mmCIF file of C-alpha atoms and ligand atoms in Angstrom:
data_model
loop_
_atom_site.group_PDB
_atom_site.id
_atom_site.type_symbol
_atom_site.label_atom_id
_atom_site.label_comp_id
_atom_site.label_asym_id
_atom_site.label_seq_id
_atom_site.Cartn_x
_atom_site.Cartn_y
_atom_site.Cartn_z
ATOM 1 C CA MET A 260 135.513 67.009 102.046
ATOM 2 C CA LYS A 261 137.278 63.537 101.451
ATOM 3 C CA PRO A 262 138.821 61.468 104.127
ATOM 4 C CA LEU A 263 142.666 61.227 104.140
ATOM 5 C CA ILE A 264 143.424 58.203 102.666
ATOM 6 C CA PRO A 265 147.273 56.955 104.150
ATOM 7 C CA PRO A 266 149.236 55.647 101.382
ATOM 8 C CA LEU A 267 148.985 52.243 102.679
ATOM 9 C CA THR A 268 150.312 50.073 99.440
ATOM 10 C CA ALA A 269 153.562 52.338 99.535
ATOM 11 C CA LEU A 270 154.205 52.240 103.312
ATOM 12 C CA LEU A 271 153.887 48.031 103.160
ATOM 13 C CA LEU A 272 156.307 47.962 99.763
ATOM 14 C CA SER A 273 158.696 49.905 101.754
ATOM 15 C CA SER A 274 158.965 48.469 104.720
ATOM 16 C CA THR A 275 159.590 44.829 102.953
ATOM 17 C CA PRO A 276 162.633 43.421 104.740
ATOM 18 C CA LEU A 277 165.754 42.380 103.216
ATOM 19 C CA THR A 278 165.087 38.506 102.568
ATOM 20 C CA LEU A 279 167.825 36.687 103.924
ATOM 21 C CA ALA A 280 166.886 33.021 102.095
ATOM 22 C CA LYS A 281 168.649 30.316 102.435
ATOM 23 C CA HIS A 282 168.731 28.307 99.834
ATOM 24 C CA ILE A 283 170.203 25.104 98.906
ATOM 25 C CA MET A 284 172.895 25.474 95.704
ATOM 26 C CA ILE A 285 174.124 22.064 95.366
ATOM 27 C CA PRO A 286 171.897 18.666 97.174
ATOM 28 C CA ASN A 287 173.225 16.162 98.892
ATOM 29 C CA THR A 288 172.087 13.519 96.310
ATOM 30 C CA SER A 289 174.744 15.040 93.661
ATOM 31 C CA PHE A 290 177.133 12.013 93.587
ATOM 32 C CA ALA A 291 173.777 9.353 92.827
ATOM 33 C CA SER A 292 173.417 9.047 89.933
ATOM 34 C CA GLN A 293 175.293 10.656 86.040
ATOM 35 C CA SER A 294 172.975 13.107 85.724
ATOM 36 C CA ASP A 295 172.584 14.939 89.284
ATOM 37 C CA PHE A 296 176.631 15.001 89.164
ATOM 38 C CA ASP A 297 176.516 16.852 85.508
ATOM 39 C CA THR A 298 174.114 19.435 87.161
ATOM 40 C CA ASP A 299 176.388 20.545 89.126
ATOM 41 C CA TRP A 300 179.767 19.476 88.729
ATOM 42 C CA ASN A 301 182.832 19.109 86.025
ATOM 43 C CA TYR A 302 185.288 16.541 86.331
ATOM 44 C CA LEU A 303 189.200 18.020 86.298
ATOM 45 C CA TYR A 304 190.225 21.165 87.897
ATOM 46 C CA PRO A 305 188.321 23.857 87.016
ATOM 47 C CA TRP A 306 191.803 24.973 84.860
ATOM 48 C CA GLY A 307 192.449 21.964 83.069
ATOM 49 C CA SER A 308 194.036 18.430 84.536
ATOM 50 C CA ASP A 309 197.557 19.720 86.141
ATOM 51 C CA HIS A 310 198.045 21.771 89.734
ATOM 52 C CA ASN A 311 200.907 21.678 92.234
ATOM 53 C CA GLY A 312 201.390 17.947 92.733
ATOM 54 C CA ALA A 313 202.445 14.878 91.579
ATOM 55 C CA ALA A 314 199.481 13.708 90.230
ATOM 56 C CA ARG A 315 197.717 14.477 86.619
ATOM 57 C CA MET A 316 193.645 14.213 86.576
ATOM 58 C CA ALA A 317 191.861 12.546 84.452
ATOM 59 C CA GLN A 318 187.731 11.610 84.157
ATOM 60 C CA SER A 319 188.700 8.398 83.826
ATOM 61 C CA GLN A 320 189.777 8.044 87.700
ATOM 62 C CA ALA A 321 186.426 10.059 89.288
ATOM 63 C CA THR A 322 183.300 7.307 89.423
ATOM 64 C CA LEU A 323 179.818 7.691 90.912
ATOM 65 C CA SER A 324 178.173 4.935 92.770
ATOM 66 C CA THR A 325 174.368 4.480 92.762
ATOM 67 C CA ASP A 326 174.681 5.085 97.021
ATOM 68 C CA GLY A 327 176.291 8.893 96.273
ATOM 69 C CA VAL A 328 179.628 8.182 96.696
ATOM 70 C CA LEU A 329 181.803 9.495 94.468
ATOM 71 C CA THR A 330 185.223 7.810 94.585
ATOM 72 C CA LEU A 331 188.505 9.655 93.352
ATOM 73 C CA THR A 332 191.091 6.822 92.800
ATOM 74 C CA ALA A 333 194.815 7.861 92.371
ATOM 75 C CA SER A 334 197.306 5.129 90.114
ATOM 76 C CA ARG A 335 200.834 5.028 89.514
ATOM 77 C CA ALA A 336 201.371 6.325 85.937
ATOM 78 C CA ASP A 337 204.698 5.979 84.233
ATOM 79 C CA ASN A 338 204.505 7.534 80.376
ATOM 80 C CA GLU A 339 203.537 11.313 81.575
ATOM 81 C CA PRO A 340 205.242 14.096 80.497
ATOM 82 C CA PRO A 341 206.113 16.334 83.553
ATOM 83 C CA ALA A 342 203.909 19.645 84.551
ATOM 84 C CA SER A 343 204.615 22.836 84.785
ATOM 85 C CA HIS A 344 203.402 25.289 88.092
ATOM 86 C CA GLY A 345 205.021 28.398 89.055
ATOM 87 C CA GLY A 346 207.997 27.953 86.273
ATOM 88 C CA GLN A 347 208.912 24.659 87.500
ATOM 89 C CA GLN A 348 209.012 21.053 85.616
ATOM 90 C CA ILE A 349 206.951 18.994 88.061
ATOM 91 C CA GLU A 350 207.528 15.048 87.663
ATOM 92 C CA ILE A 351 204.288 12.909 87.059
ATOM 93 C CA ARG A 352 204.025 9.981 88.613
ATOM 94 C CA TYR A 353 200.162 9.408 88.744
ATOM 95 C CA LEU A 354 196.718 9.696 87.269
ATOM 96 C CA SER A 355 194.319 11.034 89.703
ATOM 97 C CA GLY A 356 191.063 12.366 90.093
ATOM 98 C CA ALA A 357 189.064 16.211 90.441
ATOM 99 C CA VAL A 358 185.732 17.211 90.049
ATOM 100 C CA HIS A 359 184.529 21.135 90.530
ATOM 101 C CA ALA A 360 180.812 22.824 91.325
ATOM 102 C CA LYS A 361 179.840 24.408 88.277
ATOM 103 C CA GLU A 362 178.670 27.296 90.113
ATOM 104 C CA HIS A 363 181.171 30.158 91.817
ATOM 105 C CA PHE A 364 180.672 31.057 95.322
ATOM 106 C CA ASN A 365 180.570 34.912 96.366
ATOM 107 C CA VAL A 366 179.944 35.590 99.745
ATOM 108 C CA ALA A 367 177.385 38.586 99.007
ATOM 109 C CA ALA A 368 177.422 41.565 102.279
ATOM 110 C CA GLY A 369 174.861 40.153 104.947
ATOM 111 C CA GLY A 370 175.499 36.694 103.426
ATOM 112 C CA GLY A 371 177.587 33.686 103.275
ATOM 113 C CA TYR A 372 177.473 29.661 102.396
ATOM 114 C CA ASP A 373 177.464 26.676 104.376
ATOM 115 C CA PHE A 374 179.778 23.656 102.921
ATOM 116 C CA SER A 375 179.493 20.241 104.193
ATOM 117 C CA GLY A 376 180.412 16.817 103.929
ATOM 118 C CA GLU A 377 181.178 13.395 104.252
ATOM 119 C CA PHE A 378 184.691 11.905 103.713
ATOM 120 C CA ARG A 379 186.861 9.337 103.608
ATOM 121 C CA ALA A 380 190.321 10.437 102.917
ATOM 122 C CA PRO A 381 193.499 8.946 102.791
ATOM 123 C CA VAL A 382 196.448 9.922 104.958
ATOM 124 C CA ALA A 383 199.566 8.156 103.952
ATOM 125 C CA ARG A 384 202.722 9.694 102.986
ATOM 126 C CA GLY A 385 202.162 11.173 99.301
ATOM 127 C CA THR A 386 198.721 11.265 99.356
ATOM 128 C CA TRP A 387 197.173 14.961 99.526
ATOM 129 C CA PRO A 388 193.485 15.102 99.150
ATOM 130 C CA ALA A 389 191.727 17.983 99.665
ATOM 131 C CA PHE A 390 187.997 20.040 99.695
ATOM 132 C CA TRP A 391 188.630 23.898 99.378
ATOM 133 C CA LEU A 392 187.871 26.996 97.975
ATOM 134 C CA THR A 393 190.077 29.127 95.684
ATOM 135 C CA ALA A 394 190.199 32.427 93.908
ATOM 136 C CA VAL A 395 188.591 32.654 90.597
ATOM 137 C CA GLU A 396 190.634 35.415 89.915
ATOM 138 C CA GLY A 397 193.923 36.543 91.555
ATOM 139 C CA TRP A 398 194.591 35.024 94.770
ATOM 140 C CA PRO A 399 193.826 34.481 97.514
ATOM 141 C CA PRO A 400 191.151 33.809 98.514
ATOM 142 C CA GLU A 401 191.797 30.302 99.395
ATOM 143 C CA VAL A 402 189.904 28.244 102.006
ATOM 144 C CA ASP A 403 190.880 24.639 102.586
ATOM 145 C CA MET A 404 187.991 23.326 104.031
ATOM 146 C CA ALA A 405 189.660 20.126 105.190
ATOM 147 C CA GLU A 406 193.095 18.885 103.482
ATOM 148 C CA TRP A 407 195.294 15.602 104.009
ATOM 149 C CA LYS A 408 198.949 16.312 103.842
ATOM 150 C CA GLY A 409 200.203 12.485 104.251
ATOM 151 C CA SER A 410 201.017 13.279 108.021
ATOM 152 C CA GLY A 411 198.244 11.452 109.352
ATOM 153 C CA LYS A 412 196.027 14.639 110.507
ATOM 154 C CA ILE A 413 193.322 16.809 108.700
ATOM 155 C CA SER A 414 194.653 20.813 108.185
ATOM 156 C CA PHE A 415 192.138 23.308 108.057
ATOM 157 C CA ASN A 416 193.597 26.486 106.319
ATOM 158 C CA THR A 417 192.554 29.867 105.457
ATOM 159 C CA PHE A 418 194.725 32.283 103.443
ATOM 160 C CA ASN A 419 194.168 35.903 104.956
ATOM 161 C CA THR A 420 196.187 37.120 102.943
ATOM 162 C CA SER A 421 198.830 36.010 100.395
ATOM 163 C CA SER A 422 201.559 36.185 102.809
ATOM 164 C CA GLU A 423 199.257 35.400 106.020
ATOM 165 C CA VAL A 424 197.761 31.927 106.471
ATOM 166 C CA ARG A 425 196.168 30.140 109.516
ATOM 167 C CA ALA A 426 196.779 26.390 109.192
ATOM 168 C CA VAL A 427 195.186 24.448 111.984
ATOM 169 C CA ASP A 428 196.345 20.740 111.704
ATOM 170 C CA VAL A 429 194.451 18.521 114.487
ATOM 171 C CA GLU A 430 194.149 14.587 115.365
ATOM 172 C CA TYR A 431 192.230 12.522 112.567
ATOM 173 C CA PRO A 432 191.213 9.526 114.204
ATOM 174 C CA SER A 433 190.064 6.168 112.491
ATOM 175 C CA PRO A 434 190.523 7.373 108.981
ATOM 176 C CA ASP A 435 188.956 4.265 107.503
ATOM 177 C CA ALA A 436 185.656 5.706 108.494
ATOM 178 C CA TRP A 437 183.631 8.661 107.294
ATOM 179 C CA HIS A 438 183.817 11.942 109.073
ATOM 180 C CA SER A 439 182.097 15.000 108.384
ATOM 181 C CA ILE A 440 182.979 18.210 107.979
ATOM 182 C CA LEU A 441 181.263 21.478 107.853
ATOM 183 C CA CYS A 442 182.435 24.531 106.550
ATOM 184 C CA GLU A 443 180.644 27.985 107.949
ATOM 185 C CA VAL A 444 181.745 30.812 105.460
ATOM 186 C CA ARG A 445 179.586 34.352 106.778
ATOM 187 C CA ASP A 446 180.690 38.214 105.758
ATOM 188 C CA GLU A 447 182.052 39.660 108.851
ATOM 189 C CA ASN A 448 181.805 43.631 108.072
ATOM 190 C CA GLY A 449 180.734 43.593 104.547
ATOM 191 C CA VAL A 450 184.713 43.229 103.067
ATOM 192 C CA ASP A 451 185.994 39.903 105.649
ATOM 193 C CA VAL A 452 184.445 36.754 106.081
ATOM 194 C CA SER A 453 184.718 34.534 109.072
ATOM 195 C CA VAL A 454 185.364 30.617 108.184
ATOM 196 C CA LYS A 455 184.001 28.266 111.199
ATOM 197 C CA PHE A 456 185.394 24.678 110.975
ATOM 198 C CA SER A 457 183.795 21.664 112.149
ATOM 199 C CA MET A 458 184.313 18.231 112.357
ATOM 200 C CA ASP A 459 182.005 15.135 113.160
ATOM 201 C CA GLY A 460 179.854 18.145 114.826
ATOM 202 C CA GLN A 461 182.505 19.608 116.757
ATOM 203 C CA VAL A 462 184.016 23.333 116.267
ATOM 204 C CA VAL A 463 187.596 23.316 115.516
ATOM 205 C CA ASP A 464 188.868 26.361 114.395
ATOM 206 C CA THR A 465 187.588 29.919 113.135
ATOM 207 C CA GLN A 466 189.516 31.893 110.607
ATOM 208 C CA PHE A 467 189.054 34.886 108.989
ATOM 209 C CA GLY A 468 189.885 35.948 105.078
ATOM 210 C CA LYS A 469 190.541 39.739 104.332
ATOM 211 C CA GLY A 470 188.510 41.711 101.430
ATOM 212 C CA PHE A 471 186.931 37.848 100.239
ATOM 213 C CA VAL A 472 183.405 39.409 100.348
ATOM 214 C CA GLY A 473 182.404 39.746 96.594
ATOM 215 C CA LYS A 474 185.062 37.322 95.536
ATOM 216 C CA PRO A 475 183.967 34.505 93.447
ATOM 217 C CA MET A 476 185.234 30.994 94.757
ATOM 218 C CA TYR A 477 185.880 28.206 93.138
ATOM 219 C CA LEU A 478 184.789 24.724 94.544
ATOM 220 C CA ILE A 479 187.288 21.855 94.315
ATOM 221 C CA ILE A 480 187.449 17.977 95.781
ATOM 222 C CA ASN A 481 190.852 16.408 94.489
ATOM 223 C CA LEU A 482 193.167 13.809 95.152
ATOM 224 C CA GLN A 483 196.799 15.323 94.704
ATOM 225 C CA MET A 484 199.355 13.409 95.241
ATOM 226 C CA GLU A 485 203.437 13.835 96.670
ATOM 227 C CA GLY A 486 203.961 18.053 96.562
ATOM 228 C CA SER A 487 202.893 19.300 99.752
ATOM 229 C CA SER A 488 202.488 15.237 101.420
ATOM 230 C CA GLY A 489 205.545 14.074 101.182
ATOM 231 C CA SER A 490 207.581 11.883 98.714
ATOM 232 C CA PRO A 491 207.193 8.781 98.032
ATOM 233 C CA GLY A 492 203.641 8.224 97.708
ATOM 234 C CA PRO A 493 202.136 4.645 97.685
ATOM 235 C CA ASP A 494 202.581 2.356 94.444
ATOM 236 C CA SER A 495 199.125 0.853 94.834
ATOM 237 C CA ASP A 496 196.293 2.059 94.379
ATOM 238 C CA THR A 497 194.564 5.097 96.659
ATOM 239 C CA LEU A 498 191.105 6.133 97.180
ATOM 240 C CA TYR A 499 189.538 9.528 98.387
ATOM 241 C CA GLN A 500 185.784 8.932 98.862
ATOM 242 C CA ALA A 501 183.059 11.967 99.433
ATOM 243 C CA ARG A 502 179.153 11.431 100.002
ATOM 244 C CA ASN A 503 176.487 13.778 101.567
ATOM 245 C CA VAL A 504 178.192 16.847 100.080
ATOM 246 C CA GLU A 505 176.103 19.773 100.299
ATOM 247 C CA VAL A 506 175.929 23.759 99.500
ATOM 248 C CA TRP A 507 173.312 26.347 101.206
ATOM 249 C CA SER A 508 173.889 30.040 99.976
ATOM 250 C CA TYR A 509 172.903 32.386 102.945
ATOM 251 C CA ASN A 510 173.706 35.312 100.641
ATOM 252 C CA PRO A 511 170.469 37.925 100.223
ATOM 253 C CA GLU A 512 168.396 37.690 97.637
HETATM 254 C C1 LIG B 657 170.080 15.358 102.457
HETATM 255 O O1 LIG B 657 168.934 16.479 102.416
HETATM 256 C C2 LIG B 657 167.948 16.117 102.435
HETATM 257 C C3 LIG B 657 167.421 17.328 102.246
HETATM 258 O O2 LIG B 657 167.696 18.868 102.821
HETATM 259 C C4 LIG B 657 167.828 16.156 104.249
HETATM 260 O O3 LIG B 657 166.240 15.508 104.235
HETATM 261 C C5 LIG B 657 168.416 15.116 104.746
HETATM 262 O O4 LIG B 657 168.544 14.439 105.539
HETATM 263 C C6 LIG B 657 169.832 14.838 103.890
HETATM 264 N N1 LIG B 657 170.374 13.837 104.605
HETATM 265 C C7 LIG B 657 171.782 13.592 104.688
HETATM 266 C C8 LIG B 657 172.413 12.165 104.673
HETATM 267 O O5 LIG B 657 172.529 14.615 104.960
HETATM 268 C C1 LIG B 658 193.185 38.111 109.702
HETATM 269 O O1 LIG B 658 191.885 38.928 109.052
HETATM 270 C C2 LIG B 658 190.890 39.099 109.648
HETATM 271 C C3 LIG B 658 190.027 40.455 108.945
HETATM 272 O O2 LIG B 658 190.536 41.248 107.925
HETATM 273 C C4 LIG B 658 191.908 40.004 110.819
HETATM 274 O O3 LIG B 658 190.469 40.551 111.890
HETATM 275 C C5 LIG B 658 192.408 39.205 111.424
HETATM 276 O O4 LIG B 658 193.367 40.030 112.663
HETATM 277 C C6 LIG B 658 193.481 38.448 110.914
HETATM 278 N N1 LIG B 658 194.485 37.741 111.231
HETATM 279 C C7 LIG B 658 194.353 36.722 111.443
HETATM 280 C C8 LIG B 658 195.896 35.638 111.955
HETATM 281 O O5 LIG B 658 193.189 35.955 111.149
#
């Protein structure tokens, strides 16, 4: 009689665990050179040059320096035709800078992302810099991983649904200094996501996005002006800087 040989190979294969490999999507060197930038980022908003404030974005207003810093500069511009947003005409009073990641970010069941970076952001009235995620199709999702709305504070917001937003404003010390932001986005239950916000290594808030799992999002860094940050904005140039921006994926592979 032949000995009974268990199908070992099959057993091993079927017990291979789901890999939750952490892998890098955008390295912290993506602003170090034009070719590094071009690998991961495009200029403007994903939908073009205009959004919901008084600035029109132009490629010339986003510059890189050899120490790996992205600088967005808002400058007064007096002869721009108005923008239209949500059926309204918006006067354009600035040219400014925006960049967006080439990749879309789509939280998978069991997965998520870490978005982080260091920022020097203006807080004067009429300046509205942001580091944020927004829906590729429909809306929400939207997560404002950091935005500064001309009040001197920093805001962290998630549109749980289109009518329910949790918005947390906190003190923003020494705006001329670099501050680090970390936003940990995770699947909660196969449908909703949790969003944990930290500034300078301290957890600030945890928020929720209903039904965000499986919904692709854009990643945008932009310097919008006026709009939600008040008016009038400054007459002199305003700078918003970012460095060491990094995205890690925790989605199952
Ligand atoms: C940039 O990323 C590399 C590789 O993960 C890491 O070793 C380095 O500490 C990071 N630098 C900063 C300033 O975060
Ligand atoms: C937001 O959505 C989550 C998940 O659906 C839910 O648990 C939570 O109560 C909602 N409300 C707020 C204010 O976060």
